[in-house]
Amino acid sequence: MHAEHSAKGMLQSGATVKAAVRVFRDRTAEALRQIFEEIGKRIDHRGQAWKKATAAVSAAFYDHMRQAPDVLGSSLRLANSPGPSVQTAAQALIDGVGKDLGAEIRAFSDGWTAPKPKRWNERHPAIYALLLVIAGSLIGAAISHLAASGTSRPGSAVAS
């Protein structure tokens, strides 16, 4: 990007700062997408493990965003001497990236953009099958009890 801007005579301009922040945003967004995909594959539900994983991603992301001015330092220096106007404009762009990608992280951790979690019975098939057997036995016993008590009740038979 620097060589391209230098060849076009745009190296010492705001376009270099904008392009550098755009590259930073695109690479950060792609890394987040890969992380979200892995979390979605490895964590089946939205319990404590999900909360811990998404909190760790959020914390790492905000650490990453705090380091953005240092990461983009060479582009800022090439764009112009790091004066207050360049620094202020760059920080505003970085803050916008942080706000947008932070919203994506919150939407994922809240489950809005995350893959649908597995249902309880899919995560615990053996326990689910056991519960179905127990429920079936209880229902069967209740029906047998009702059938047996229905014939011995006084007044239950129709008088002829």
Backbone as a chain_set.jsonl record, in Angstrom:
{"seq": "MHAEHSAKGMLQSGATVKAAVRVFRDRTAEALRQIFEEIGKRIDHRGQAWKKATAAVSAAFYDHMRQAPDVLGSSLRLANSPGPSVQTAAQALIDGVGKDLGAEIRAFSDGWTAPKPKRWNERHPAIYALLLVIAGSLIGAAISHLAASGTSRPGSAVAS", "coords": {"N": [[0.821, -1.17, 0.0], [1.957, 1.231, 0.792], [3.946, 1.547, -1.177], [2.368, 1.737, -3.465], [0.9, 4.092, -2.942], [3.015, 5.878, -2.83], [3.97, 5.77, -5.467], [1.835, 6.939, -6.763], [1.973, 9.453, -5.804], [0.66, 10.037, -3.473], [1.471, 9.51, -0.954], [2.082, 11.198, 1.204], [-0.415, 12.002, 2.445], [-3.855, 12.246, 3.608], [-5.091, 10.087, 2.535], [-3.393, 7.925, 2.753], [-3.436, 7.404, 5.482], [-6.152, 6.734, 5.787], [-6.277, 4.459, 4.135], [-4.483, 2.766, 5.467], [-5.792, 2.396, 7.935], [-8.073, 1.162, 6.974], [-7.012, -1.27, 5.993], [-6.087, -2.307, 8.424], [-8.564, -2.55, 9.77], [-9.884, -4.418, 8.064], [-8.249, -6.708, 8.294], [-8.426, -7.185, 11.03], [-11.178, -7.639, 11.283], [-11.419, -9.968, 9.743], [-9.883, -11.74, 11.283], [-11.48, -11.796, 13.587], [-13.803, -12.998, 12.512], [-12.816, -15.572, 11.961], [-12.201, -16.413, 14.554], [-14.757, -16.322, 15.723], [-15.979, -18.329, 14.224], [-14.566, -20.599, 15.096], [-15.222, -20.595, 17.837], [-17.968, -21.026, 17.633], [-17.95, -23.612, 16.585], [-16.778, -25.13, 18.615], [-18.063, -24.67, 21.066], [-21.026, -25.681, 22.327], [-23.282, -24.553, 23.518], [-24.865, -21.754, 25.201], [-23.715, -21.204, 27.709], [-21.602, -20.956, 30.619], [-19.048, -21.453, 29.5], [-19.293, -20.317, 26.972], [-19.718, -17.615, 27.65], [-17.271, -17.043, 28.925], [-15.453, -17.442, 26.81], [-16.292, -15.538, 24.874], [-15.975, -13.225, 26.371], [-13.214, -13.236, 26.712], [-12.398, -12.914, 24.064], [-13.429, -10.37, 23.586], [-11.952, -8.824, 25.445], [-9.337, -9.215, 24.456], [-9.646, -8.09, 21.943], [-10.12, -5.345, 22.558], [-7.669, -4.728, 23.727], [-6.085, -5.058, 21.483], [-7.118, -2.976, 19.907], [-6.282, -0.776, 21.418], [-3.609, -0.82, 20.85], [-3.509, -0.057, 18.243], [-2.707, 2.61, 17.256], [0.089, 2.418, 17.543], [0.652, 0.222, 15.906], [-0.089, 1.237, 13.459], [1.707, 3.239, 13.204], [3.928, 3.625, 11.359], [2.639, 4.16, 8.947], [1.291, 6.473, 9.639], [3.43, 8.186, 10.1], [4.553, 8.269, 7.537], [2.483, 9.423, 6.125], [2.351, 12.023, 6.971], [4.152, 14.377, 8.929], [3.918, 13.326, 12.228], [1.713, 15.125, 13.307], [-0.684, 16.946, 15.33], [-3.126, 17.062, 13.911], [-3.109, 14.913, 12.071], [-2.816, 12.788, 13.846], [-5.169, 13.089, 15.342], [-7.161, 12.741, 13.397], [-6.552, 10.133, 12.569], [-6.965, 8.743, 14.971], [-9.709, 9.129, 15.279], [-10.676, 7.622, 13.127], [-9.758, 5.095, 13.891], [-11.155, 4.792, 16.291], [-13.739, 4.614, 15.24], [-13.568, 2.154, 13.906], [-13.154, 0.497, 16.117], [-15.593, 0.847, 17.433], [-17.463, -0.178, 15.556], [-16.569, -2.887, 15.118], [-16.575, -3.737, 17.741], [-19.299, -3.725, 18.236], [-20.032, -5.851, 16.604], [-18.824, -7.964, 17.982], [-20.279, -7.895, 20.396], [-22.846, -8.523, 19.401], [-22.404, -11.12, 18.491], [-21.646, -12.418, 20.894], [-23.98, -12.146, 22.345], [-25.519, -13.83, 20.929], [-26.911, -13.168, 18.633], [-25.715, -13.142, 16.09], [-24.397, -15.462, 16.112], [-23.841, -18.997, 15.479], [-26.633, -21.226, 15.672], [-27.222, -22.637, 18.827], [-26.65, -26.023, 20.001], [-29.385, -28.071, 20.972], [-30.424, -29.068, 24.296], [-31.016, -31.832, 24.469], [-29.567, -32.779, 22.314], [-26.971, -32.336, 23.076], [-26.73, -33.989, 25.284], [-27.381, -36.879, 24.76], [-27.583, -39.485, 25.932], [-28.509, -39.093, 28.563], [-30.896, -37.853, 27.95], [-32.251, -39.936, 26.604], [-32.497, -41.763, 28.723], [-34.156, -40.284, 30.436], [-36.454, -40.219, 28.854], [-37.144, -42.939, 28.856], [-37.698, -43.32, 31.584], [-39.837, -41.499, 31.891], [-41.673, -42.679, 30.13], [-42.106, -45.115, 31.445], [-43.296, -44.209, 33.831], [-45.632, -43.011, 32.831], [-46.844, -45.229, 31.664], [-47.254, -46.807, 33.988], [-49.038, -45.133, 35.334], [-51.243, -45.152, 33.621], [-51.92, -47.881, 33.718], [-52.606, -48.061, 36.419], [-54.809, -46.315, 36.504], [-56.537, -47.679, 34.798], [-56.936, -50.047, 36.204], [-58.086, -49.119, 38.573], [-60.377, -47.959, 37.63], [-62.234, -49.972, 36.959], [-62.91, -51.105, 39.373], [-64.24, -49.275, 40.865], [-67.074, -48.188, 42.655], [-70.164, -47.729, 41.104], [-69.183, -47.308, 38.658], [-69.774, -49.057, 36.756], [-72.263, -49.592, 34.303], [-75.657, -49.785, 34.962], [-77.894, -52.356, 34.123]], "CA": [[0.0, 0.0, 0.0], [2.849, 2.386, 0.826], [4.576, 1.702, -2.493], [1.332, 2.193, -4.394], [0.616, 5.501, -2.654], [4.206, 6.636, -3.2], [3.991, 5.861, -6.932], [0.765, 7.846, -7.183], [2.198, 10.758, -5.204], [-0.338, 10.214, -2.421], [1.99, 8.962, 0.291], [1.989, 12.176, 2.289], [-1.778, 12.538, 2.451], [-4.82, 11.551, 4.453], [-5.472, 8.829, 1.884], [-2.536, 6.875, 3.3], [-3.975, 7.087, 6.808], [-7.422, 6.034, 5.575], [-5.994, 3.127, 3.593], [-3.857, 1.962, 6.524], [-6.84, 2.036, 8.893], [-8.947, 0.198, 6.288], [-6.313, -2.562, 6.023], [-6.136, -2.729, 9.83], [-9.946, -2.981, 10.04], [-10.182, -5.639, 7.316], [-7.522, -7.84, 8.892], [-9.006, -7.438, 12.353], [-12.506, -8.232, 11.057], [-11.216, -11.352, 9.284], [-9.447, -12.519, 12.455], [-12.671, -11.999, 14.423], [-14.667, -13.993, 11.859], [-12.216, -16.89, 12.178], [-12.366, -16.736, 15.974], [-16.184, -16.608, 15.919], [-16.245, -19.639, 13.627], [-14.019, -21.62, 15.992], [-16.043, -20.633, 19.055], [-19.229, -21.664, 17.263], [-17.724, -25.046, 16.389], [-16.303, -25.807, 19.815], [-18.927, -24.484, 22.229], [-22.349, -26.089, 21.87], [-24.392, -23.865, 24.171], [-24.588, -20.378, 25.609], [-23.489, -21.222, 29.155], [-20.41, -20.312, 31.165], [-17.925, -21.55, 28.559], [-19.564, -19.312, 25.922], [-19.487, -16.296, 28.234], [-15.831, -16.878, 29.14], [-14.781, -17.329, 25.512], [-16.595, -14.253, 24.238], [-15.355, -12.177, 27.192], [-11.783, -13.244, 26.394], [-12.257, -12.313, 22.736], [-13.684, -8.943, 23.744], [-10.798, -8.221, 26.122], [-8.205, -9.227, 23.523], [-9.952, -7.122, 20.888], [-9.902, -3.98, 23.04], [-6.216, -4.574, 23.839], [-5.633, -4.886, 20.094], [-7.491, -1.636, 19.457], [-5.425, 0.194, 22.111], [-2.296, -0.85, 20.212], [-3.648, 0.345, 16.84], [-1.843, 3.727, 16.851], [1.472, 1.945, 17.414], [0.704, -0.651, 14.73], [-0.232, 2.096, 12.284], [2.674, 4.329, 13.334], [4.722, 3.893, 10.153], [1.756, 4.799, 7.956], [1.027, 7.834, 10.097], [4.649, 8.975, 9.878], [4.71, 8.47, 6.099], [1.411, 10.295, 5.636], [2.681, 13.39, 7.327], [4.804, 14.344, 10.229], [2.83, 13.04, 13.159], [1.181, 16.31, 13.977], [-1.946, 16.699, 16.022], [-4.268, 16.855, 13.004], [-3.024, 13.548, 11.555], [-3.079, 11.905, 14.983], [-6.582, 13.209, 15.697], [-7.951, 12.1, 12.332], [-6.299, 8.695, 12.633], [-7.629, 8.211, 16.166], [-11.151, 9.105, 14.999], [-10.922, 6.455, 12.264], [-9.532, 3.903, 14.729], [-12.305, 4.7, 17.208], [-14.87, 4.119, 14.453], [-13.348, 0.716, 13.709], [-13.4, -0.141, 17.412], [-17.035, 0.869, 17.71], [-18.15, -1.099, 14.639], [-16.205, -4.27, 15.389], [-17.042, -4.029, 19.095], [-20.725, -4.061, 18.109], [-20.091, -7.212, 16.054], [-18.486, -8.893, 19.067], [-21.431, -7.954, 21.312], [-23.934, -9.253, 18.735], [-22.037, -12.537, 18.498], [-21.684, -12.979, 22.251], [-25.39, -12.217, 22.734], [-26.131, -14.913, 20.165], [-27.659, -12.683, 17.472], [-25.05, -13.514, 14.845], [-23.706, -16.73, 16.358], [-24.588, -20.169, 15.02], [-27.647, -21.7, 16.609], [-26.629, -23.636, 19.732], [-27.291, -27.339, 20.049], [-30.376, -28.216, 22.021], [-29.957, -29.856, 25.429], [-31.101, -33.268, 24.179], [-28.506, -33.121, 21.359], [-25.702, -32.311, 23.812], [-26.738, -35.053, 26.284], [-28.327, -37.867, 24.234], [-27.781, -40.632, 26.835], [-29.381, -38.651, 29.652], [-32.214, -37.613, 27.348], [-32.869, -41.251, 26.371], [-32.853, -42.29, 30.032], [-35.332, -39.543, 30.902], [-37.606, -40.683, 28.078], [-37.503, -44.265, 29.365], [-38.331, -43.116, 32.899], [-41.14, -40.864, 31.661], [-42.539, -43.697, 29.535], [-42.473, -46.059, 32.507], [-44.234, -43.533, 34.73], [-46.91, -42.855, 32.122], [-47.412, -46.583, 31.564], [-47.735, -47.192, 35.318], [-50.217, -44.322, 35.639], [-52.355, -45.666, 32.803], [-52.297, -49.174, 34.303], [-53.27, -47.777, 37.683], [-56.129, -45.748, 36.2], [-57.373, -48.728, 34.217], [-57.278, -50.983, 37.269], [-58.979, -48.484, 39.543], [-61.621, -47.608, 36.943], [-63.183, -51.103, 36.935], [-63.325, -51.518, 40.709], [-64.94, -48.173, 41.517], [-68.531, -48.367, 42.7], [-70.912, -46.836, 40.231], [-68.531, -47.107, 37.379], [-70.427, -49.95, 35.783], [-73.584, -49.133, 33.862], [-76.696, -50.737, 35.376], [-78.727, -52.775, 33.004]], "C": [[0.877, 1.25, 0.0], [3.492, 2.63, -0.543], [3.576, 2.234, -3.515], [1.024, 3.677, -4.182], [1.805, 6.379, -3.026], [4.26, 6.828, -4.714], [2.949, 6.841, -7.45], [0.94, 9.254, -6.612], [1.225, 11.07, -4.075], [0.188, 9.824, -1.043], [1.834, 9.928, 1.455], [0.611, 12.841, 2.28], [-2.652, 11.745, 3.409], [-5.252, 10.229, 3.854], [-4.643, 7.663, 2.416], [-3.043, 6.444, 4.679], [-5.259, 6.285, 6.658], [-7.19, 4.619, 5.071], [-5.392, 2.219, 4.665], [-4.898, 1.507, 7.55], [-7.791, 1.019, 8.268], [-8.317, -1.19, 6.277], [-6.341, -3.136, 7.441], [-7.524, -3.275, 10.173], [-10.25, -4.305, 9.348], [-9.494, -6.859, 7.922], [-8.057, -8.191, 10.277], [-10.363, -8.118, 12.211], [-12.378, -9.685, 10.605], [-10.768, -12.244, 10.439], [-10.636, -12.794, 13.372], [-13.598, -13.041, 13.815], [-14.126, -15.41, 12.08], [-12.38, -17.33, 13.635], [-13.822, -17.099, 16.264], [-16.531, -17.99, 15.372], [-15.755, -20.762, 14.543], [-14.83, -21.726, 17.285], [-17.353, -21.346, 18.763], [-19.096, -23.165, 17.078], [-17.474, -25.773, 17.706], [-17.226, -25.699, 21.031], [-20.369, -24.656, 21.777], [-23.5, -25.3, 22.458], [-23.949, -22.482, 24.648], [-24.414, -20.256, 27.124], [-22.21, -20.492, 29.536], [-19.232, -20.35, 30.194], [-18.069, -20.501, 27.449], [-19.239, -17.915, 26.448], [-17.999, -16.03, 28.443], [-15.098, -16.659, 27.817], [-15.043, -15.968, 24.877], [-16.036, -13.085, 25.05], [-13.861, -12.088, 26.907], [-11.537, -12.612, 25.026], [-12.431, -10.799, 22.836], [-12.493, -8.243, 24.388], [-9.59, -8.147, 25.189], [-8.42, -8.203, 22.403], [-9.668, -5.691, 21.366], [-8.424, -3.713, 23.325], [-5.617, -4.306, 22.461], [-5.931, -3.468, 19.602], [-6.651, -0.558, 20.152], [-4.033, 0.272, 21.469], [-2.329, -0.341, 18.77], [-2.774, 1.545, 16.464], [-0.383, 3.321, 16.693], [1.637, 1.085, 16.169], [0.689, 0.191, 13.456], [0.787, 3.237, 12.261], [3.454, 4.635, 12.068], [3.87, 4.56, 9.078], [1.459, 6.237, 8.351], [2.244, 8.731, 9.859], [4.857, 9.249, 8.397], [3.668, 9.44, 5.542], [1.75, 11.754, 5.874], [3.468, 13.317, 8.62], [3.702, 14.181, 11.263], [2.419, 14.268, 13.968], [-0.156, 15.994, 14.596], [-3.116, 16.435, 15.071], [-4.276, 15.433, 12.443], [-3.369, 12.563, 12.67], [-4.567, 11.918, 15.351], [-7.459, 12.515, 14.668], [-7.787, 10.586, 12.373], [-7.021, 8.082, 13.828], [-9.142, 8.154, 15.972], [-11.508, 7.912, 14.121], [-10.781, 5.155, 13.061], [-10.7, 3.704, 15.699], [-13.544, 4.19, 16.491], [-14.771, 2.62, 14.201], [-13.648, -0.027, 15.004], [-14.88, -0.212, 17.736], [-17.768, -0.157, 16.848], [-17.846, -2.561, 14.952], [-16.589, -4.682, 16.804], [-18.522, -4.402, 19.089], [-20.899, -5.468, 17.539], [-19.786, -8.253, 17.135], [-19.662, -9.021, 20.029], [-22.585, -8.729, 20.69], [-23.649, -10.747, 18.722], [-22.172, -13.117, 19.901], [-23.107, -13.044, 22.788], [-26.141, -13.289, 21.958], [-26.868, -14.467, 18.914], [-27.032, -13.134, 16.162], [-24.297, -14.832, 14.973], [-24.507, -17.877, 15.762], [-25.562, -20.623, 16.103], [-27.027, -22.772, 17.511], [-27.368, -24.97, 19.632], [-28.281, -27.366, 21.196], [-29.835, -29.155, 23.095], [-29.948, -31.339, 25.1], [-30.053, -33.706, 23.144], [-27.138, -33.157, 22.051], [-25.586, -33.47, 24.784], [-27.688, -36.17, 25.847], [-28.579, -39.047, 25.19], [-28.719, -40.254, 27.983], [-30.801, -38.429, 29.129], [-32.95, -38.941, 27.122], [-33.311, -41.87, 27.695], [-34.093, -41.594, 30.588], [-36.594, -39.956, 30.142], [-38.082, -42.056, 28.551], [-38.225, -44.143, 30.702], [-39.722, -42.504, 32.728], [-42.123, -41.87, 31.073], [-43.012, -44.703, 30.569], [-43.494, -45.447, 33.455], [-45.61, -43.374, 34.08], [-47.6, -44.211, 32.001], [-47.986, -47.045, 32.895], [-48.992, -46.41, 35.679], [-51.425, -44.815, 34.863], [-52.844, -46.996, 33.353], [-53.064, -48.976, 35.6], [-54.677, -47.226, 37.456], [-57.067, -46.808, 35.638], [-57.83, -49.711, 35.296], [-58.257, -50.361, 38.261], [-60.313, -48.099, 38.912], [-62.628, -48.726, 36.948], [-63.658, -51.47, 38.316], [-64.055, -50.408, 41.466], [-66.431, -48.428, 41.539], [-69.201, -47.319, 41.818], [-70.285, -46.628, 38.888], [-69.152, -47.99, 36.312], [-71.817, -49.415, 35.483], [-74.604, -50.194, 34.253], [-77.562, -51.113, 34.19], [-80.131, -53.045, 33.412]], "O": [[0.584, 2.216, -0.704], [3.573, 3.767, -1.008], [3.913, 3.089, -4.334], [0.903, 4.429, -5.149], [1.622, 7.505, -3.488], [4.56, 7.923, -5.191], [3.164, 7.5, -8.467], [0.144, 10.146, -6.906], [0.991, 12.236, -3.757], [-0.568, 9.808, -0.071], [1.494, 9.52, 2.566], [0.484, 14.056, 2.131], [-2.244, 10.715, 3.947], [-5.726, 9.345, 4.568], [-5.139, 6.54, 2.517], [-3.07, 5.254, 4.993], [-5.437, 5.267, 7.326], [-7.839, 3.68, 5.534], [-5.748, 1.045, 4.762], [-4.88, 0.354, 7.981], [-8.265, 0.113, 8.953], [-9.003, -2.183, 6.523], [-6.595, -4.327, 7.625], [-7.646, -4.333, 10.791], [-10.808, -5.214, 9.963], [-10.103, -7.922, 8.043], [-8.129, -9.364, 10.643], [-10.663, -9.066, 12.937], [-13.15, -10.539, 11.041], [-11.226, -13.38, 10.557], [-10.783, -13.906, 13.879], [-14.127, -13.887, 14.536], [-14.891, -16.335, 12.355], [-12.666, -18.497, 13.904], [-14.091, -18.071, 16.969], [-17.29, -18.735, 15.992], [-16.452, -21.758, 14.739], [-15.092, -22.828, 17.767], [-17.801, -22.177, 19.554], [-20.026, -23.912, 17.38], [-17.914, -26.909, 17.884], [-17.176, -26.544, 21.924], [-20.874, -23.889, 20.957], [-24.611, -25.373, 21.934], [-22.786, -22.106, 24.502], [-24.912, -19.312, 27.739], [-21.791, -19.544, 28.873], [-18.495, -19.37, 30.082], [-17.088, -19.879, 27.04], [-18.569, -17.13, 25.777], [-17.517, -14.929, 28.174], [-14.227, -15.794, 27.718], [-14.115, -15.318, 24.395], [-15.661, -12.061, 24.477], [-13.3, -10.993, 26.864], [-10.577, -11.862, 24.85], [-11.668, -10.04, 22.238], [-12.072, -7.183, 23.924], [-8.901, -7.128, 25.141], [-7.479, -7.535, 21.975], [-9.04, -4.915, 20.647], [-7.97, -2.579, 23.177], [-4.757, -3.441, 22.299], [-5.091, -2.838, 18.959], [-6.339, 0.465, 19.542], [-3.367, 1.305, 21.537], [-1.278, -0.21, 18.142], [-2.136, 1.497, 15.412], [0.309, 3.825, 15.807], [2.636, 1.199, 15.457], [1.385, -0.122, 12.49], [0.728, 4.104, 11.389], [3.626, 5.806, 11.73], [4.354, 5.445, 8.372], [1.383, 7.118, 7.495], [2.105, 9.889, 9.465], [5.291, 10.34, 8.027], [3.943, 10.185, 4.602], [1.453, 12.613, 5.043], [3.444, 12.303, 9.318], [2.663, 14.836, 11.174], [2.745, 14.407, 15.147], [-0.698, 14.904, 14.41], [-4.009, 15.655, 15.402], [-5.336, 14.814, 12.349], [-4.126, 11.616, 12.456], [-5.148, 10.871, 15.637], [-8.388, 11.788, 15.021], [-8.76, 9.845, 12.231], [-7.624, 7.015, 13.707], [-9.789, 7.225, 16.454], [-12.529, 7.262, 14.343], [-11.586, 4.235, 12.917], [-11.17, 2.584, 15.897], [-14.318, 3.421, 17.061], [-15.769, 1.903, 14.273], [-14.318, -1.06, 14.991], [-15.362, -1.219, 18.256], [-18.597, -0.917, 17.349], [-18.759, -3.382, 15.041], [-16.897, -5.849, 17.046], [-18.953, -5.281, 19.836], [-21.806, -6.195, 17.942], [-20.427, -9.303, 17.187], [-20.009, -10.13, 20.438], [-23.239, -9.514, 21.377], [-24.557, -11.554, 18.92], [-22.75, -14.19, 20.076], [-23.414, -13.91, 23.607], [-27.278, -13.619, 22.295], [-27.405, -15.308, 18.194], [-27.748, -13.474, 15.22], [-23.631, -15.263, 14.031], [-25.715, -17.753, 15.56], [-25.33, -20.421, 17.295], [-26.386, -23.703, 17.024], [-28.533, -25.036, 19.24], [-28.056, -26.769, 22.249], [-28.915, -29.935, 22.849], [-28.983, -32.036, 25.413], [-29.688, -34.881, 23.102], [-26.256, -33.919, 21.655], [-24.476, -33.906, 25.091], [-28.707, -36.39, 26.502], [-29.7, -39.553, 25.243], [-29.62, -41.018, 28.328], [-31.78, -38.776, 29.791], [-34.14, -39.05, 27.419], [-34.397, -42.445, 27.772], [-34.977, -42.244, 31.146], [-37.676, -40.034, 30.725], [-39.285, -42.305, 28.635], [-39.248, -44.793, 30.921], [-40.678, -42.954, 33.359], [-43.285, -41.908, 31.477], [-44.178, -45.098, 30.573], [-44.458, -46.11, 33.838], [-46.633, -43.586, 34.73], [-48.808, -44.318, 32.214], [-49.079, -47.612, 32.938], [-49.917, -46.969, 36.269], [-52.525, -44.884, 35.412], [-54.05, -47.221, 33.446], [-54.061, -49.655, 35.846], [-55.623, -47.625, 38.136], [-58.253, -46.832, 35.965], [-58.98, -50.152, 35.295], [-59.17, -51.04, 38.733], [-61.296, -47.93, 39.633], [-63.825, -48.438, 36.943], [-64.712, -52.091, 38.449], [-64.448, -50.61, 42.615], [-66.997, -48.846, 40.529], [-68.811, -46.151, 41.817], [-70.788, -45.862, 38.067], [-69.065, -47.703, 35.118], [-72.463, -48.839, 36.359], [-74.442, -51.368, 33.917], [-77.91, -50.271, 33.362], [-80.958, -53.409, 32.576]]}, "num_chains": 1, "name": "protein.A"}
